[in-house]
RNA sequence: GGUGCGAUGGCCGAGUGGUUAGGCAAAGGUCUGCAAAACCUUGUACAGCAGUUCGAUUCUGCUUCGCACCUCCA
């Protein structure tokens, strides 16, 4: 490999060469969804970003253990003691068991991510299945002296922690600044300081999701699951921790604090954060209520959508922007992505129709070198895709005959190109997939009849066939050699 | 208020101290029975003002505008 993979590490605020702790093993933990609502575009961005990293690391030969959690414990709406659990509230509104809500949205999440070509993680632990581990973590932090009990709840002592470590190391803040510019929370809570966060919360009588603990019947604080589960499955130190930028503070900051307090050190070597999807320049999210769910994208049922957009179009749209840039939603951008993807997938198809020559006028090394250079540069998928498009032109020229390729080079090109598009970028041809095995021979027959009509200069018949096919959504394209191709709209 | 980030051609979106991003859209052409597709050609884009430099869209400073986090959030 000419270049090596470098990744932007939020912790150091620069790109660093990626060096795993114990190659070829790589441990990666990514914060997954809280399952109390339908997945939206934002979830897709995070899932696809780390799916790309997962796929790319694997393609480089690493053996990756990818852990992505499901948060099925609702935590609290507000930081105050009387806050309501998100999942419990949803359950109350829909008259379901909390776990029924969590299961339903977990299923929905899986269904939509599958359709977008997002590979399932190696381990997908549930927060509710790791209460014991979270209690153990809390005990360790208590023993280390960085937490205190208060009315049955346990809180992390941020001020004490900050005297030895640095609370704010990831998000570039420091406690003093936060305190001086701080908003004054009225002392309605059991916390000593407004910046302290809960490791364990005592449940109010009406709180449904609750577990026994040494301190009270209650539930874990919302930062503990990630620390507890990443430690369990990836060890005390692992390679990559990912998530959305909005999780940087306080969530990831608190994870670091918990690790340092319990283990004496941060767990993750590389902290990777994907940027947000915006709509009209503003973050698409729950708090603003301006999000569009994936279901709405796939069906087109949303007032802001001009048409349905397929799962692969969404994936391609996301991949066409760098993961650390904000990506603005618009119908025009999605439509452009749809057409661009179509062009790319057609080229994959075209590759199988090219006949080799004695020599090559193209150098396939150009594709490989530039593609991997882009991917190695902090996963620059937009540039990688632009390299692919340069080769889409080349592939089309090969079909036209204005370029030639040897059979050895063609074999290389086929496997490289398909691997980049399919295995690394995770894009597949939804149109081809739609045509099942029986349709293809049927189409061959129909086009054979049409070819005969064309040979007889019977344009009435040939146009009738083509028009009828167009009407049912099958596009016919005539080639110079008299043969025709077809594709599903 | 604190801490960060951004402003690129009609739209989306990379990148660079001097030489082509790419996609979509648009215009002309080639091919074709017609069409579609494909191919070829076509765009003096880098918010504004100073400064550094032989040269800045790229570096520095300021200005304007926008965004994110500080509260659940991918």
CSV table of N, CA, C and O (backbone and C1' of nucleotides) in Angstrom, one decimal, chain A residues 42-43 86 173 183 222 244 246-247 277 281 283-284 286-287 322 325 328 343 380 383 386 393 396-397 400 459 463 466 478, chain B residues 1-3 11-15 21-25 31 33-40 67-74:
chain,number,residue,atom,x,y,z
A,42,UNK,N,-30.7,11.4,9.9
A,42,UNK,CA,-29.6,11.6,10.8
A,42,UNK,C,-29.0,10.2,11.2
A,42,UNK,O,-27.8,10.0,11.3
A,43,UNK,N,-29.9,9.3,11.6
A,43,UNK,CA,-29.4,8.0,11.9
A,43,UNK,C,-28.7,7.3,10.8
A,43,UNK,O,-27.7,6.6,10.9
A,86,UNK,N,-38.0,8.4,28.2
A,86,UNK,CA,-38.5,8.6,26.9
A,86,UNK,C,-39.2,7.4,26.4
A,86,UNK,O,-40.3,7.5,25.7
A,173,UNK,N,-13.3,22.0,26.1
A,173,UNK,CA,-13.8,22.9,27.1
A,173,UNK,C,-13.0,22.7,28.4
A,173,UNK,O,-12.3,21.8,28.6
A,183,UNK,N,-25.2,28.6,33.3
A,183,UNK,CA,-26.6,29.0,33.6
A,183,UNK,C,-26.8,28.5,35.0
A,183,UNK,O,-26.3,27.5,35.5
A,222,UNK,N,-27.4,7.8,31.6
A,222,UNK,CA,-27.4,7.5,30.2
A,222,UNK,C,-26.0,7.5,29.6
A,222,UNK,O,-25.8,7.2,28.4
A,244,UNK,N,-22.1,10.5,16.5
A,244,UNK,CA,-22.4,11.8,15.9
A,244,UNK,C,-21.7,12.9,16.7
A,244,UNK,O,-21.4,12.8,17.9
A,246,UNK,N,-22.9,15.5,17.8
A,246,UNK,CA,-23.7,16.1,18.9
A,246,UNK,C,-23.6,15.2,20.2
A,246,UNK,O,-24.0,15.7,21.2
A,247,UNK,N,-22.9,14.1,20.0
A,247,UNK,CA,-22.7,13.3,21.2
A,247,UNK,C,-21.4,13.6,21.9
A,247,UNK,O,-21.1,13.1,23.0
A,277,UNK,N,-26.7,16.2,9.5
A,277,UNK,CA,-27.5,16.5,8.3
A,277,UNK,C,-28.3,17.8,8.6
A,277,UNK,O,-28.9,17.9,9.7
A,281,UNK,N,-30.2,24.5,6.2
A,281,UNK,CA,-29.1,25.1,7.0
A,281,UNK,C,-29.2,24.8,8.4
A,281,UNK,O,-28.3,25.1,9.2
A,283,UNK,N,-29.8,22.0,11.7
A,283,UNK,CA,-29.7,20.6,12.0
A,283,UNK,C,-31.1,19.9,12.0
A,283,UNK,O,-32.0,20.4,12.5
A,284,UNK,N,-31.0,18.7,11.3
A,284,UNK,CA,-32.3,17.9,11.3
A,284,UNK,C,-32.3,17.1,12.6
A,284,UNK,O,-31.4,16.3,12.8
A,286,UNK,N,-34.6,15.8,16.4
A,286,UNK,CA,-35.9,15.7,17.2
A,286,UNK,C,-36.3,17.0,17.8
A,286,UNK,O,-37.4,17.4,17.8
A,287,UNK,N,-35.3,17.7,18.4
A,287,UNK,CA,-35.6,18.9,19.1
A,287,UNK,C,-36.3,20.0,18.3
A,287,UNK,O,-37.1,20.7,18.7
A,322,UNK,N,-18.3,14.5,2.5
A,322,UNK,CA,-17.3,13.9,3.5
A,322,UNK,C,-18.1,13.8,4.8
A,322,UNK,O,-18.9,14.7,5.2
A,325,UNK,N,-18.3,16.9,7.2
A,325,UNK,CA,-19.0,18.1,6.7
A,325,UNK,C,-20.5,18.0,7.0
A,325,UNK,O,-21.0,16.9,7.0
A,328,UNK,N,-26.4,19.2,3.5
A,328,UNK,CA,-27.7,19.8,3.5
A,328,UNK,C,-28.7,19.1,2.7
A,328,UNK,O,-28.4,18.7,1.5
A,343,UNK,N,-26.0,6.3,-13.0
A,343,UNK,CA,-24.9,6.3,-14.0
A,343,UNK,C,-23.8,5.3,-13.5
A,343,UNK,O,-23.2,4.6,-14.3
A,380,UNK,N,-12.2,9.8,2.5
A,380,UNK,CA,-12.7,10.9,1.6
A,380,UNK,C,-13.6,10.2,0.5
A,380,UNK,O,-13.1,10.2,-0.6
A,383,UNK,N,-14.3,12.2,-2.9
A,383,UNK,CA,-13.2,12.1,-3.9
A,383,UNK,C,-13.1,10.7,-4.5
A,383,UNK,O,-12.9,10.5,-5.7
A,386,UNK,N,-15.5,10.4,-7.1
A,386,UNK,CA,-15.2,11.2,-8.3
A,386,UNK,C,-14.2,10.4,-9.1
A,386,UNK,O,-14.2,10.4,-10.3
A,393,UNK,N,-16.5,7.0,-17.2
A,393,UNK,CA,-16.3,7.5,-18.6
A,393,UNK,C,-15.4,6.5,-19.3
A,393,UNK,O,-15.7,6.2,-20.5
A,396,UNK,N,-17.3,3.5,-20.3
A,396,UNK,CA,-18.2,3.7,-21.4
A,396,UNK,C,-17.4,3.8,-22.8
A,396,UNK,O,-17.9,3.4,-23.8
A,397,UNK,N,-16.2,4.4,-22.7
A,397,UNK,CA,-15.4,4.5,-23.9
A,397,UNK,C,-14.9,3.2,-24.3
A,397,UNK,O,-14.8,2.9,-25.5
A,400,UNK,N,-17.7,1.8,-26.3
A,400,UNK,CA,-17.8,2.5,-27.5
A,400,UNK,C,-16.7,2.1,-28.5
A,400,UNK,O,-16.8,2.3,-29.7
A,459,UNK,N,-40.9,-0.6,-38.5
A,459,UNK,CA,-40.8,0.3,-37.4
A,459,UNK,C,-42.1,0.3,-36.5
A,459,UNK,O,-42.1,0.6,-35.3
A,463,UNK,N,-41.6,-0.1,-32.7
A,463,UNK,CA,-41.9,1.0,-31.8
A,463,UNK,C,-43.1,0.5,-30.8
A,463,UNK,O,-43.1,1.0,-29.7
A,466,UNK,N,-41.5,-1.3,-28.0
A,466,UNK,CA,-40.7,-0.4,-27.1
A,466,UNK,C,-41.7,0.4,-26.3
A,466,UNK,O,-41.5,0.6,-25.1
A,478,UNK,N,-31.3,0.9,-27.8
A,478,UNK,CA,-30.8,0.2,-29.0
A,478,UNK,C,-29.3,0.5,-29.1
A,478,UNK,O,-28.8,1.6,-28.9
B,1,G,P,-22.4,38.0,23.2
B,1,G,O5',-22.2,37.2,24.6
B,1,G,C5',-21.6,37.8,25.8
B,1,G,C4',-21.3,36.7,26.8
B,1,G,C3',-20.4,35.6,26.2
B,1,G,O3',-19.0,36.0,26.3
B,1,G,C1',-22.2,34.6,27.3
B,2,G,P,-18.0,35.4,25.2
B,2,G,O5',-17.8,33.9,25.7
B,2,G,C5',-17.2,33.6,26.9
B,2,G,C4',-17.1,32.1,27.1
B,2,G,C3',-16.5,31.3,26.0
B,2,G,O3',-15.1,31.3,26.0
B,2,G,C1',-18.6,30.3,26.6
B,3,U,P,-14.2,31.3,24.7
B,3,U,O5',-14.5,29.9,24.1
B,3,U,C5',-14.1,28.7,24.9
B,3,U,C4',-14.6,27.5,24.2
B,3,U,C3',-14.1,27.4,22.7
B,3,U,O3',-12.8,27.1,22.6
B,3,U,C1',-16.4,26.8,22.9
B,11,C,P,-26.7,28.4,-7.0
B,11,C,O5',-27.2,26.9,-6.9
B,11,C,C5',-28.5,26.6,-6.4
B,11,C,C4',-28.7,25.1,-6.3
B,11,C,C3',-27.7,24.4,-5.4
B,11,C,O3',-28.1,24.4,-4.1
B,11,C,C1',-27.9,23.2,-7.5
B,12,C,P,-26.9,24.4,-3.0
B,12,C,O5',-26.3,22.9,-3.1
B,12,C,C5',-27.1,21.8,-2.6
B,12,C,C4',-26.4,20.5,-2.8
B,12,C,C3',-25.1,20.3,-2.2
B,12,C,O3',-25.2,20.0,-0.8
B,12,C,C1',-25.0,19.6,-4.4
B,13,G,P,-23.9,20.3,0.2
B,13,G,O5',-22.7,19.6,-0.5
B,13,G,C5',-22.5,18.2,-0.5
B,13,G,C4',-21.3,17.9,-1.3
B,13,G,C3',-20.0,18.5,-0.7
B,13,G,O3',-19.4,17.6,0.3
B,13,G,C1',-20.1,18.9,-3.1
B,14,A,P,-18.2,18.1,1.1
B,14,A,O5',-17.0,17.6,0.1
B,14,A,C5',-15.7,18.1,0.3
B,14,A,C4',-14.9,17.4,-0.8
B,14,A,C3',-13.4,17.9,-0.7
B,14,A,O3',-12.7,17.2,0.2
B,14,A,C1',-14.2,18.0,-2.9
B,15,G,P,-11.7,18.0,1.2
B,15,G,O5',-10.6,18.5,0.2
B,15,G,C5',-9.9,17.6,-0.6
B,15,G,C4',-9.1,18.4,-1.7
B,15,G,C3',-8.3,19.6,-1.2
B,15,G,O3',-7.1,19.2,-0.7
B,15,G,C1',-9.6,20.3,-3.0
B,21,A,P,-11.1,22.5,-11.6
B,21,A,O5',-11.2,21.1,-10.9
B,21,A,C5',-12.2,20.2,-11.2
B,21,A,C4',-11.8,18.8,-10.7
B,21,A,C3',-12.8,17.7,-11.0
B,21,A,O3',-12.6,17.1,-12.2
B,21,A,C1',-12.3,17.7,-8.7
B,22,G,P,-13.8,17.0,-13.3
B,22,G,O5',-14.8,16.1,-12.5
B,22,G,C5',-14.5,14.7,-12.3
B,22,G,C4',-15.6,14.1,-11.3
B,22,G,C3',-17.0,14.4,-11.7
B,22,G,O3',-17.5,13.5,-12.7
B,22,G,C1',-16.8,14.9,-9.5
B,23,G,P,-18.6,13.9,-13.7
B,23,G,O5',-19.9,13.9,-12.8
B,23,G,C5',-20.3,12.6,-12.2
B,23,G,C4',-21.5,12.9,-11.3
B,23,G,C3',-22.7,13.6,-11.9
B,23,G,O3',-23.5,12.7,-12.7
B,23,G,C1',-22.2,14.6,-9.9
B,24,C,P,-24.2,13.1,-14.0
B,24,C,O5',-25.3,14.1,-13.4
B,24,C,C5',-26.4,13.7,-12.6
B,24,C,C4',-27.2,14.8,-12.1
B,24,C,C3',-27.7,15.8,-13.2
B,24,C,O3',-28.8,15.3,-13.8
B,24,C,C1',-26.8,17.0,-11.4
B,25,A,P,-29.1,15.6,-15.4
B,25,A,O5',-29.3,17.2,-15.3
B,25,A,C5',-30.5,17.7,-14.7
B,25,A,C4',-30.4,19.2,-14.7
B,25,A,C3',-30.2,19.9,-16.1
B,25,A,O3',-31.4,20.0,-16.8
B,25,A,C1',-28.7,20.9,-14.5
B,31,C,P,-22.8,11.4,-37.3
B,31,C,O5',-23.1,10.2,-36.4
B,31,C,C5',-22.2,9.1,-36.2
B,31,C,C4',-22.7,8.2,-35.1
B,31,C,C3',-24.1,7.6,-35.4
B,31,C,O3',-24.0,6.5,-36.3
B,31,C,C1',-24.0,8.4,-33.2
B,33,G,P,-29.9,3.8,-38.3
B,33,G,O5',-31.2,4.7,-38.4
B,33,G,C5',-31.5,5.3,-39.7
B,33,G,C4',-33.0,5.6,-39.7
B,33,G,C3',-33.4,6.5,-38.5
B,33,G,O3',-33.2,7.8,-38.7
B,33,G,C1',-34.9,4.7,-38.8
B,34,C,P,-32.5,8.6,-37.6
B,34,C,O5',-33.6,8.9,-36.5
B,34,C,C5',-34.7,9.7,-36.8
B,34,C,C4',-35.8,9.4,-35.9
B,34,C,C3',-35.5,9.7,-34.4
B,34,C,O3',-35.6,11.1,-34.1
B,34,C,C1',-36.7,7.6,-34.6
B,35,A,P,-34.6,11.6,-33.0
B,35,A,O5',-34.8,10.7,-31.7
B,35,A,C5',-35.8,11.1,-30.8
B,35,A,C4',-36.1,10.0,-29.8
B,35,A,C3',-35.1,9.8,-28.7
B,35,A,O3',-35.3,10.8,-27.7
B,35,A,C1',-35.8,7.7,-29.4
B,36,A,P,-34.0,11.4,-26.9
B,36,A,O5',-33.7,10.2,-25.9
B,36,A,C5',-34.6,9.8,-24.9
B,36,A,C4',-34.1,8.5,-24.3
B,36,A,C3',-32.7,8.5,-23.8
B,36,A,O3',-32.6,9.0,-22.5
B,36,A,C1',-33.0,6.6,-25.1
B,37,A,P,-31.3,9.8,-22.1
B,37,A,O5',-30.1,8.7,-22.1
B,37,A,C5',-30.1,7.7,-21.2
B,37,A,C4',-29.1,6.7,-21.5
B,37,A,C3',-27.7,7.2,-21.7
B,37,A,O3',-27.0,7.3,-20.4
B,37,A,C1',-28.2,5.9,-23.6
B,38,A,P,-25.9,8.3,-20.2
B,38,A,O5',-24.8,7.9,-21.2
B,38,A,C5',-24.1,6.6,-21.0
B,38,A,C4',-23.1,6.4,-22.2
B,38,A,C3',-22.2,7.5,-22.5
B,38,A,O3',-21.0,7.4,-21.7
B,38,A,C1',-23.2,6.9,-24.5
B,39,C,P,-20.3,8.7,-21.2
B,39,C,O5',-19.5,9.1,-22.6
B,39,C,C5',-18.5,8.3,-23.1
B,39,C,C4',-18.1,8.8,-24.5
B,39,C,C3',-17.7,10.3,-24.5
B,39,C,O3',-16.3,10.4,-24.1
B,39,C,C1',-19.2,9.9,-26.3
B,40,C,P,-15.9,11.7,-23.4
B,40,C,O5',-15.9,12.8,-24.6
B,40,C,C5',-14.9,12.6,-25.6
B,40,C,C4',-15.1,13.7,-26.6
B,40,C,C3',-15.1,15.1,-26.0
B,40,C,O3',-13.8,15.6,-25.8
B,40,C,C1',-16.9,14.9,-27.5
B,67,C,P,-28.5,30.3,11.5
B,67,C,O5',-27.6,29.0,11.7
B,67,C,C5',-27.7,27.9,10.8
B,67,C,C4',-26.6,26.9,11.1
B,67,C,C3',-26.6,26.4,12.5
B,67,C,O3',-27.6,25.4,12.8
B,67,C,C1',-24.4,26.9,11.8
B,68,A,P,-28.0,25.1,14.2
B,68,A,O5',-26.8,24.3,14.8
B,68,A,C5',-26.5,23.0,14.3
B,68,A,C4',-25.3,22.5,15.0
B,68,A,C3',-25.3,22.4,16.5
B,68,A,O3',-26.0,21.3,16.9
B,68,A,C1',-23.3,23.4,15.9
B,69,C,P,-26.9,21.3,18.2
B,69,C,O5',-25.7,21.3,19.3
B,69,C,C5',-24.9,20.1,19.5
B,69,C,C4',-23.8,20.4,20.5
B,69,C,C3',-24.3,21.0,21.8
B,69,C,O3',-24.8,19.9,22.7
B,69,C,C1',-22.5,22.2,21.1
B,70,C,P,-26.0,20.3,23.6
B,70,C,O5',-25.3,21.3,24.7
B,70,C,C5',-24.2,20.8,25.5
B,70,C,C4',-23.6,21.9,26.3
B,70,C,C3',-24.6,22.6,27.2
B,70,C,O3',-24.9,21.9,28.4
B,70,C,C1',-23.1,24.1,26.1
B,71,U,P,-26.2,22.1,29.1
B,71,U,O5',-26.9,20.8,28.7
B,71,U,C5',-27.8,20.0,29.6
B,71,U,C4',-29.0,19.7,28.9
B,71,U,C3',-28.9,18.8,27.6
B,71,U,O3',-28.7,17.4,27.9
B,71,U,C1',-30.5,20.6,27.3
B,72,C,P,-29.5,16.4,28.6
B,72,C,O5',-29.8,15.4,27.5
B,72,C,C5',-30.5,14.2,27.8
B,72,C,C4',-31.3,13.8,26.6
B,72,C,C3',-30.6,13.5,25.3
B,72,C,O3',-30.0,12.2,25.4
B,72,C,C1',-32.5,14.7,24.8
B,73,C,P,-28.8,11.8,24.3
B,73,C,O5',-29.3,12.3,22.9
B,73,C,C5',-29.7,11.3,21.9
B,73,C,C4',-30.3,12.1,20.8
B,73,C,C3',-29.5,12.1,19.5
B,73,C,O3',-30.0,11.3,18.5
B,73,C,C1',-30.3,14.2,20.0
B,74,A,P,-30.3,9.8,18.4
B,74,A,O5',-29.4,9.4,17.1
B,74,A,C5',-28.5,8.4,17.2
B,74,A,C4',-27.2,8.9,16.5
B,74,A,C3',-26.6,10.1,17.1
B,74,A,O3',-25.7,9.7,18.1
B,74,A,C1',-26.8,10.5,14.8
